[in-house]
PDB file of C-alpha atoms and ligand atoms in Angstrom:
ATOM      1  CA  MET Q   1      19.751 -21.015  -8.893  1.00  0.00           C
ATOM      2  CA  ARG Q   2      17.680 -22.131 -11.861  1.00  0.00           C
ATOM      3  CA  LEU Q   3      14.035 -21.382 -12.308  1.00  0.00           C
ATOM      4  CA  LYS Q   4      13.609 -25.400 -11.982  1.00  0.00           C
ATOM      5  CA  GLN Q   5      14.777 -25.738  -8.481  1.00  0.00           C
ATOM      6  CA  LEU Q   6      13.378 -22.921  -7.037  1.00  0.00           C
ATOM      7  CA  GLU Q   7       9.899 -23.971  -7.997  1.00  0.00           C
ATOM      8  CA  MET Q   8      10.799 -27.773  -6.431  1.00  0.00           C
ATOM      9  CA  ALA Q   9      11.610 -25.909  -3.454  1.00  0.00           C
ATOM     10  CA  LEU Q  10       8.372 -23.916  -2.994  1.00  0.00           C
ATOM     11  CA  GLN Q  11       6.732 -26.778  -3.870  1.00  0.00           C
ATOM     12  CA  ARG Q  12       7.593 -27.710  -0.373  1.00  0.00           C
ATOM     13  CA  LEU Q  13       6.275 -25.028   1.416  1.00  0.00           C
ATOM     14  CA  ARG Q  14       3.012 -25.503   3.577  1.00  0.00           C
ATOM     15  CA  GLY Q  15       0.213 -24.196   2.485  1.00  0.00           C
ATOM     16  CA  PHE Q  16      -3.097 -22.233   4.655  1.00  0.00           C
ATOM     17  CA  GLU Q  17      -4.721 -24.873   7.540  1.00  0.00           C
ATOM     18  CA  LYS Q  18      -8.002 -23.192   8.021  1.00  0.00           C
ATOM     19  CA  PRO Q  19      -8.113 -20.715   4.814  1.00  0.00           C
ATOM     20  CA  ARG Q  20     -10.897 -17.838   4.869  1.00  0.00           C
ATOM     21  CA  PRO Q  21     -12.405 -16.851   2.351  1.00  0.00           C
ATOM     22  CA  SER Q  22     -13.032 -13.659   2.964  1.00  0.00           C
ATOM     23  CA  LEU Q  23      -9.797 -12.823   3.526  1.00  0.00           C
ATOM     24  CA  GLU Q  24      -9.745 -14.337  -0.299  1.00  0.00           C
ATOM     25  CA  GLN Q  25      -6.363 -17.338   1.945  1.00  0.00           C
ATOM     26  CA  TYR Q  26      -4.725 -18.949  -1.288  1.00  0.00           C
ATOM     27  CA  GLN Q  27      -1.346 -19.960  -1.832  1.00  0.00           C
ATOM     28  CA  THR Q  28      -0.434 -19.061  -4.956  1.00  0.00           C
ATOM     29  CA  PRO Q  29       1.222 -22.381  -6.389  1.00  0.00           C
ATOM     30  CA  ALA Q  30       4.533 -22.985  -6.585  1.00  0.00           C
ATOM     31  CA  PRO Q  31       5.088 -23.082 -10.701  1.00  0.00           C
ATOM     32  CA  LEU Q  32       3.475 -19.256 -10.674  1.00  0.00           C
ATOM     33  CA  ALA Q  33       5.024 -17.872  -7.880  1.00  0.00           C
ATOM     34  CA  ALA Q  34       8.354 -19.358  -9.380  1.00  0.00           C
ATOM     35  CA  ARG Q  35       7.872 -17.780 -12.497  1.00  0.00           C
ATOM     36  CA  LEU Q  36       6.832 -13.902 -10.824  1.00  0.00           C
ATOM     37  CA  LEU Q  37      10.033 -14.712  -9.089  1.00  0.00           C
ATOM     38  CA  TYR Q  38      12.177 -15.412 -11.635  1.00  0.00           C
ATOM     39  CA  HIS Q  39      11.072 -12.850 -14.325  1.00  0.00           C
ATOM     40  CA  ALA Q  40      11.596 -10.106 -11.149  1.00  0.00           C
ATOM     41  CA  PHE Q  41      15.205 -11.940 -10.572  1.00  0.00           C
ATOM     42  CA  MET Q  42      16.130 -11.955 -14.102  1.00  0.00           C
ATOM     43  CA  LYS Q  43      14.926  -7.664 -14.150  1.00  0.00           C
ATOM     44  CA  GLY Q  44      17.796  -6.965 -11.472  1.00  0.00           C
ATOM     45  CA  ASP Q  45      14.265  -6.890  -9.082  1.00  0.00           C
ATOM     46  CA  ILE Q  46      15.494  -9.766  -6.319  1.00  0.00           C
ATOM     47  CA  LYS Q  47      19.226  -9.905  -5.697  1.00  0.00           C
ATOM     48  CA  GLY Q  48      20.975  -7.540  -3.363  1.00  0.00           C
ATOM     49  CA  LYS Q  49      17.177  -5.324  -2.818  1.00  0.00           C
ATOM     50  CA  ILE Q  50      14.679  -4.822  -0.423  1.00  0.00           C
ATOM     51  CA  VAL Q  51      12.004  -6.893  -0.844  1.00  0.00           C
ATOM     52  CA  CYS Q  52       7.776  -6.369   0.681  1.00  0.00           C
ATOM     53  CA  ASP Q  53       5.606  -9.153   0.070  1.00  0.00           C
ATOM     54  CA  LEU Q  54       1.978  -7.481   1.180  1.00  0.00           C
ATOM     55  CA  GLY Q  55      -0.600  -9.496   2.200  1.00  0.00           C
ATOM     56  CA  CYS Q  56       2.395 -12.882   2.282  1.00  0.00           C
ATOM     57  CA  GLY Q  57       0.037 -15.411   4.072  1.00  0.00           C
ATOM     58  CA  THR Q  58       2.227 -18.006   4.089  1.00  0.00           C
ATOM     59  CA  GLY Q  59       5.404 -16.636   2.561  1.00  0.00           C
ATOM     60  CA  VAL Q  60       5.611 -18.427  -0.863  1.00  0.00           C
ATOM     61  CA  LEU Q  61       6.922 -15.176  -2.431  1.00  0.00           C
ATOM     62  CA  ALA Q  62       8.435 -13.751   0.361  1.00  0.00           C
ATOM     63  CA  ILE Q  63      10.523 -16.875   1.237  1.00  0.00           C
ATOM     64  CA  GLY Q  64      11.048 -17.370  -2.833  1.00  0.00           C
ATOM     65  CA  ALA Q  65      12.814 -13.582  -2.250  1.00  0.00           C
ATOM     66  CA  SER Q  66      14.362 -14.271   0.203  1.00  0.00           C
ATOM     67  CA  ILE Q  67      16.520 -17.486  -1.124  1.00  0.00           C
ATOM     68  CA  LEU Q  68      16.947 -15.739  -4.681  1.00  0.00           C
ATOM     69  CA  GLY Q  69      19.489 -13.259  -2.801  1.00  0.00           C
ATOM     70  CA  ALA Q  70      17.506 -10.317  -1.560  1.00  0.00           C
ATOM     71  CA  ALA Q  71      19.156  -8.358   0.802  1.00  0.00           C
ATOM     72  CA  SER Q  72      16.218  -8.389   3.271  1.00  0.00           C
ATOM     73  CA  VAL Q  73      12.789  -9.602   2.917  1.00  0.00           C
ATOM     74  CA  LYS Q  74       9.478  -8.300   4.859  1.00  0.00           C
ATOM     75  CA  GLY Q  75       6.564 -10.047   4.930  1.00  0.00           C
ATOM     76  CA  VAL Q  76       3.160  -8.187   5.789  1.00  0.00           C
ATOM     77  CA  GLU Q  77      -0.132 -10.299   6.773  1.00  0.00           C
ATOM     78  CA  ILE Q  78      -2.998  -9.457   9.065  1.00  0.00           C
ATOM     79  CA  ASP Q  79      -3.556 -12.671   9.695  1.00  0.00           C
ATOM     80  CA  PRO Q  80      -1.244 -14.141  12.479  1.00  0.00           C
ATOM     81  CA  GLU Q  81      -1.794 -17.846  11.876  1.00  0.00           C
ATOM     82  CA  ALA Q  82      -1.361 -17.329   8.345  1.00  0.00           C
ATOM     83  CA  VAL Q  83       2.451 -15.644   9.204  1.00  0.00           C
ATOM     84  CA  GLU Q  84       2.907 -18.620  11.913  1.00  0.00           C
ATOM     85  CA  ILE Q  85       3.553 -21.376   8.604  1.00  0.00           C
ATOM     86  CA  ALA Q  86       4.854 -18.691   7.099  1.00  0.00           C
ATOM     87  CA  ARG Q  87       7.415 -18.573  10.029  1.00  0.00           C
ATOM     88  CA  ARG Q  88       7.704 -22.627   9.602  1.00  0.00           C
ATOM     89  CA  ASN Q  89       7.985 -22.710   5.992  1.00  0.00           C
ATOM     90  CA  THR Q  90      10.950 -20.123   6.177  1.00  0.00           C
ATOM     91  CA  ALA Q  91      13.143 -22.326   8.608  1.00  0.00           C
ATOM     92  CA  LEU Q  92      11.897 -25.306   6.265  1.00  0.00           C
ATOM     93  CA  LEU Q  93      14.124 -23.590   3.594  1.00  0.00           C
ATOM     94  CA  GLY Q  94      16.488 -21.739   5.439  1.00  0.00           C
ATOM     95  CA  ALA Q  95      15.343 -18.184   4.782  1.00  0.00           C
ATOM     96  CA  ASP Q  96      15.278 -15.578   5.972  1.00  0.00           C
ATOM     97  CA  VAL Q  97      11.817 -13.312   6.203  1.00  0.00           C
ATOM     98  CA  GLU Q  98      10.563 -10.443   8.585  1.00  0.00           C
ATOM     99  CA  TYR Q  99       7.011 -10.870   9.355  1.00  0.00           C
ATOM    100  CA  ILE Q 100       5.105  -7.784  10.350  1.00  0.00           C
ATOM    101  CA  ILE Q 101       1.370  -8.635  11.351  1.00  0.00           C
ATOM    102  CA  ALA Q 102      -0.431  -5.604  10.091  1.00  0.00           C
ATOM    103  CA  ASP Q 103      -3.546  -4.098   7.847  1.00  0.00           C
ATOM    104  CA  VAL Q 104      -2.750  -2.680   4.213  1.00  0.00           C
ATOM    105  CA  ARG Q 105      -5.956  -0.351   4.576  1.00  0.00           C
ATOM    106  CA  ASP Q 106      -3.546   0.804   7.678  1.00  0.00           C
ATOM    107  CA  ALA Q 107      -2.273   4.324   5.510  1.00  0.00           C
ATOM    108  CA  THR Q 108       0.740   4.500   8.153  1.00  0.00           C
ATOM    109  CA  LEU Q 109       1.841   1.532   7.045  1.00  0.00           C
ATOM    110  CA  PRO Q 110       3.817   2.508   4.535  1.00  0.00           C
ATOM    111  CA  ASP Q 111       6.067   4.769   6.510  1.00  0.00           C
ATOM    112  CA  ARG Q 112       6.370   2.476   9.645  1.00  0.00           C
ATOM    113  CA  LEU Q 113       7.815   0.061   7.034  1.00  0.00           C
ATOM    114  CA  GLY Q 114      10.401   2.353   5.585  1.00  0.00           C
ATOM    115  CA  ALA Q 115      10.820   2.151   1.662  1.00  0.00           C
ATOM    116  CA  CYS Q 116      12.005  -1.001  -0.495  1.00  0.00           C
ATOM    117  CA  ASP Q 117      12.843  -1.689  -3.256  1.00  0.00           C
ATOM    118  CA  THR Q 118      10.719  -3.563  -5.033  1.00  0.00           C
ATOM    119  CA  VAL Q 119       7.029  -5.344  -4.078  1.00  0.00           C
ATOM    120  CA  VAL Q 120       5.799  -8.844  -4.718  1.00  0.00           C
ATOM    121  CA  MET Q 121       2.298  -9.531  -3.916  1.00  0.00           C
ATOM    122  CA  ASN Q 122      -0.227 -11.936  -4.619  1.00  0.00           C
ATOM    123  CA  PRO Q 123      -3.388  -9.814  -3.467  1.00  0.00           C
ATOM    124  CA  PRO Q 124      -7.200 -10.855  -3.049  1.00  0.00           C
ATOM    125  CA  PHE Q 125      -8.767 -10.258  -6.234  1.00  0.00           C
ATOM    126  CA  GLY Q 126     -11.797  -8.511  -5.149  1.00  0.00           C
ATOM    127  CA  ALA Q 127     -13.787 -11.870  -5.888  1.00  0.00           C
ATOM    128  CA  GLN Q 128     -15.291 -11.714  -1.797  1.00  0.00           C
ATOM    129  CA  LYS Q 129     -14.941  -8.102  -1.175  1.00  0.00           C
ATOM    130  CA  VAL Q 130     -15.277  -5.736  -4.075  1.00  0.00           C
ATOM    131  CA  HIS Q 131     -12.012  -3.610  -5.045  1.00  0.00           C
ATOM    132  CA  ALA Q 132     -10.306  -5.844  -1.810  1.00  0.00           C
ATOM    133  CA  ASP Q 133      -6.846  -4.850  -4.089  1.00  0.00           C
ATOM    134  CA  ARG Q 134      -6.678  -2.013  -3.990  1.00  0.00           C
ATOM    135  CA  PRO Q 135      -5.088  -0.822  -0.908  1.00  0.00           C
ATOM    136  CA  PHE Q 136      -2.530  -3.748  -1.623  1.00  0.00           C
ATOM    137  CA  ILE Q 137      -2.042  -1.357  -5.085  1.00  0.00           C
ATOM    138  CA  ASP Q 138      -1.678   1.837  -2.661  1.00  0.00           C
ATOM    139  CA  CYS Q 139       0.396   0.452  -0.626  1.00  0.00           C
ATOM    140  CA  ALA Q 140       2.932  -1.143  -2.971  1.00  0.00           C
ATOM    141  CA  LEU Q 141       3.365   2.391  -4.724  1.00  0.00           C
ATOM    142  CA  ALA Q 142       3.745   3.945  -1.848  1.00  0.00           C
ATOM    143  CA  MET Q 143       6.478   2.042  -0.825  1.00  0.00           C
ATOM    144  CA  ALA Q 144       8.495   0.545  -4.442  1.00  0.00           C
ATOM    145  CA  PRO Q 145       9.246   2.163  -7.377  1.00  0.00           C
ATOM    146  CA  VAL Q 146       8.825  -1.160  -8.604  1.00  0.00           C
ATOM    147  CA  THR Q 147       5.616  -4.114  -7.974  1.00  0.00           C
ATOM    148  CA  TYR Q 148       5.022  -7.510  -9.280  1.00  0.00           C
ATOM    149  CA  GLY Q 149       1.278  -7.942  -8.493  1.00  0.00           C
ATOM    150  CA  ILE Q 150      -0.288 -11.660  -9.695  1.00  0.00           C
ATOM    151  CA  PHE Q 151      -3.912 -10.448 -11.385  1.00  0.00           C
ATOM    152  CA  ASN Q 152      -6.927 -11.515 -12.809  1.00  0.00           C
ATOM    153  CA  ALA Q 153      -6.694 -11.516 -16.053  1.00  0.00           C
ATOM    154  CA  GLY Q 154      -7.983  -8.470 -18.026  1.00  0.00           C
ATOM    155  CA  SER Q 155      -6.971  -6.322 -15.496  1.00  0.00           C
ATOM    156  CA  VAL Q 156      -5.243  -4.235 -16.854  1.00  0.00           C
ATOM    157  CA  GLN Q 157      -7.899  -1.403 -17.553  1.00  0.00           C
ATOM    158  CA  PHE Q 158      -8.811  -0.860 -14.782  1.00  0.00           C
ATOM    159  CA  ILE Q 159      -5.150  -1.104 -12.954  1.00  0.00           C
ATOM    160  CA  GLU Q 160      -4.292   1.971 -15.526  1.00  0.00           C
ATOM    161  CA  ALA Q 161      -7.805   3.883 -14.946  1.00  0.00           C
ATOM    162  CA  TYR Q 162      -7.303   3.599 -10.875  1.00  0.00           C
ATOM    163  CA  THR Q 163      -3.857   3.868 -10.991  1.00  0.00           C
ATOM    164  CA  ASN Q 164      -4.393   7.460 -12.864  1.00  0.00           C
ATOM    165  CA  GLY Q 165      -1.159   7.974 -13.605  1.00  0.00           C
ATOM    166  CA  ARG Q 166       0.197   7.287 -10.413  1.00  0.00           C
ATOM    167  CA  ALA Q 167       2.370   3.859 -12.154  1.00  0.00           C
ATOM    168  CA  ASP Q 168       3.021   2.598 -15.954  1.00  0.00           C
ATOM    169  CA  ILE Q 169       2.293  -1.173 -16.395  1.00  0.00           C
ATOM    170  CA  SER Q 170       5.863  -1.753 -18.004  1.00  0.00           C
ATOM    171  CA  GLU Q 171       5.504  -5.954 -18.384  1.00  0.00           C
ATOM    172  CA  LYS Q 172       2.610  -7.835 -18.143  1.00  0.00           C
ATOM    173  CA  ILE Q 173       2.842 -12.529 -18.367  1.00  0.00           C
ATOM    174  CA  ALA Q 174       0.107 -14.465 -18.404  1.00  0.00           C
ATOM    175  CA  GLY Q 175      -0.575 -17.315 -16.500  1.00  0.00           C
ATOM    176  CA  ALA Q 176      -3.070 -19.506 -14.697  1.00  0.00           C
ATOM    177  CA  LEU Q 177      -3.780 -20.319 -11.157  1.00  0.00           C
ATOM    178  CA  PRO Q 178      -5.157 -23.640 -10.889  1.00  0.00           C
ATOM    179  CA  ILE Q 179      -7.520 -23.441  -7.895  1.00  0.00           C
ATOM    180  CA  LYS Q 180      -8.278 -26.518  -5.870  1.00  0.00           C
ATOM    181  CA  ARG Q 181     -11.990 -27.077  -4.311  1.00  0.00           C
ATOM    182  CA  THR Q 182     -11.170 -24.876  -1.220  1.00  0.00           C
ATOM    183  CA  PHE Q 183     -14.415 -23.309  -0.297  1.00  0.00           C
ATOM    184  CA  SER Q 184     -18.111 -24.790  -0.392  1.00  0.00           C
ATOM    185  CA  PHE Q 185     -19.162 -22.420  -3.126  1.00  0.00           C
ATOM    186  CA  HIS Q 186     -16.682 -23.982  -5.316  1.00  0.00           C
ATOM    187  CA  THR Q 187     -18.218 -25.989  -7.424  1.00  0.00           C
ATOM    188  CA  LYS Q 188     -15.720 -27.631  -9.583  1.00  0.00           C
ATOM    189  CA  ASP Q 189     -12.446 -29.606  -8.599  1.00  0.00           C
ATOM    190  CA  ILE Q 190     -10.633 -27.363  -9.751  1.00  0.00           C
ATOM    191  CA  GLN Q 191     -11.139 -24.768 -12.175  1.00  0.00           C
ATOM    192  CA  GLU Q 192      -8.050 -22.212 -13.957  1.00  0.00           C
ATOM    193  CA  ILE Q 193      -7.979 -19.276 -13.399  1.00  0.00           C
ATOM    194  CA  GLU Q 194      -6.394 -17.044 -16.184  1.00  0.00           C
ATOM    195  CA  VAL Q 195      -4.593 -14.442 -14.590  1.00  0.00           C
ATOM    196  CA  GLU Q 196      -1.277 -12.098 -15.383  1.00  0.00           C
ATOM    197  CA  ILE Q 197       1.690 -10.836 -13.661  1.00  0.00           C
ATOM    198  CA  LEU Q 198       2.234  -7.149 -13.489  1.00  0.00           C
ATOM    199  CA  ARG Q 199       4.448  -4.835 -13.363  1.00  0.00           C
ATOM    200  CA  LEU Q 200       4.441  -1.592 -11.926  1.00  0.00           C
ATOM    201  CA  ILE Q 201       6.743   0.940 -12.180  1.00  0.00           C
ATOM    202  CA  THR Q 202       5.908   4.654 -10.531  1.00  0.00           C
ATOM    203  CA  PRO Q 203       7.633   7.111 -12.446  1.00  0.00           C
ATOM    204  CA  HIS Q 204      10.036   9.258 -11.017  1.00  0.00           C
TER     205      HIS Q 204
HETATM  206  N1  LIG L 301       0.838 -14.122  -0.602  1.00  0.00           N
HETATM  207  C1  LIG L 301       0.148 -15.489  -0.158  1.00  0.00           C
HETATM  208  C2  LIG L 301      -0.956 -15.659  -0.146  1.00  0.00           C
HETATM  209  C3  LIG L 301      -1.656 -14.692  -1.088  1.00  0.00           C
HETATM  210  S1  LIG L 301      -3.703 -14.521  -0.798  1.00  0.00           S
HETATM  211  C4  LIG L 301       0.620 -16.286  -1.557  1.00  0.00           C
HETATM  212  O1  LIG L 301       0.635 -16.059  -2.715  1.00  0.00           O
HETATM  213  O2  LIG L 301       0.762 -17.251  -1.499  1.00  0.00           O
HETATM  214  C5  LIG L 301      -4.097 -12.967   0.352  1.00  0.00           C
HETATM  215  C6  LIG L 301      -2.999 -12.645   0.859  1.00  0.00           C
HETATM  216  O3  LIG L 301      -3.675 -11.903   1.548  1.00  0.00           O
HETATM  217  C7  LIG L 301      -4.127 -13.442   2.575  1.00  0.00           C
HETATM  218  O4  LIG L 301      -3.010 -14.127   3.285  1.00  0.00           O
HETATM  219  C8  LIG L 301      -5.190 -12.979   3.320  1.00  0.00           C
HETATM  220  O5  LIG L 301      -5.219 -13.208   4.656  1.00  0.00           O
HETATM  221  C9  LIG L 301      -4.106 -11.084   2.783  1.00  0.00           C
HETATM  222  N2  LIG L 301      -4.443  -9.987   3.414  1.00  0.00           N
HETATM  223  C10 LIG L 301      -6.406 -10.064   3.063  1.00  0.00           C
HETATM  224  N3  LIG L 301      -6.132  -8.861   2.895  1.00  0.00           N
HETATM  225  C11 LIG L 301      -5.530  -7.970   3.347  1.00  0.00           C
HETATM  226  C12 LIG L 301      -5.347  -7.086   4.212  1.00  0.00           C
HETATM  227  N4  LIG L 301      -6.227  -6.069   4.246  1.00  0.00           N
HETATM  228  N5  LIG L 301      -3.923  -6.533   4.948  1.00  0.00           N
HETATM  229  C13 LIG L 301      -3.156  -7.546   4.991  1.00  0.00           C
HETATM  230  N6  LIG L 301      -2.977  -8.745   4.452  1.00  0.00           N
HETATM  231  C14 LIG L 301      -4.449  -9.054   3.808  1.00  0.00           C
END
């Protein structure tokens, strides 16, 4: 499958029906999701691998990993309503994802889920709840040797300081996130946020 085909497939997926601001529910737009996944695929981090999507929302990253040939995919999400949509999206594309309704702040989660090869995630940026992204990083590093995450542009320093030797940033890919007017505190119809896709690896 080529990048463009993946993007077109992901474009068909439904987003959040009633996005909840406190959970920072934004569906990753298909072009950005496809970019992350395809990059990971080309690095050998998806095909035949056990992949976990933390905060999977309506499932775009998890489903994309499945259709790119992951051996198995788990999607972890706190909001059962989002998981309902994710399940329908999974069926729509004939993908195979196991959904787990759980909170990434639960310290027992990595043990319960078991190890995986690759984590993919678009965590909350912490715009509504400060440091909301930290438990995602902790959970990812506890679960997998390789993590792809979407972060605010300029997060490298923070991630390096926060992970403090627990992980190295092996790659950084710049991207943009067009955010449609979703919540009342948004003032423009569409706002572009500069983001970066980071590949984190845990030293062995
Ligand atoms: N990964 C999806 C959704 C990104 S939005 C996509 O790329 O489209 C961030 C998601 O994290 C939301 O679905 C939100 O409900 C979920 N989330 C926020 N806090 C969480 C927590 N503590 N545990 C699990 N999921 C959480």
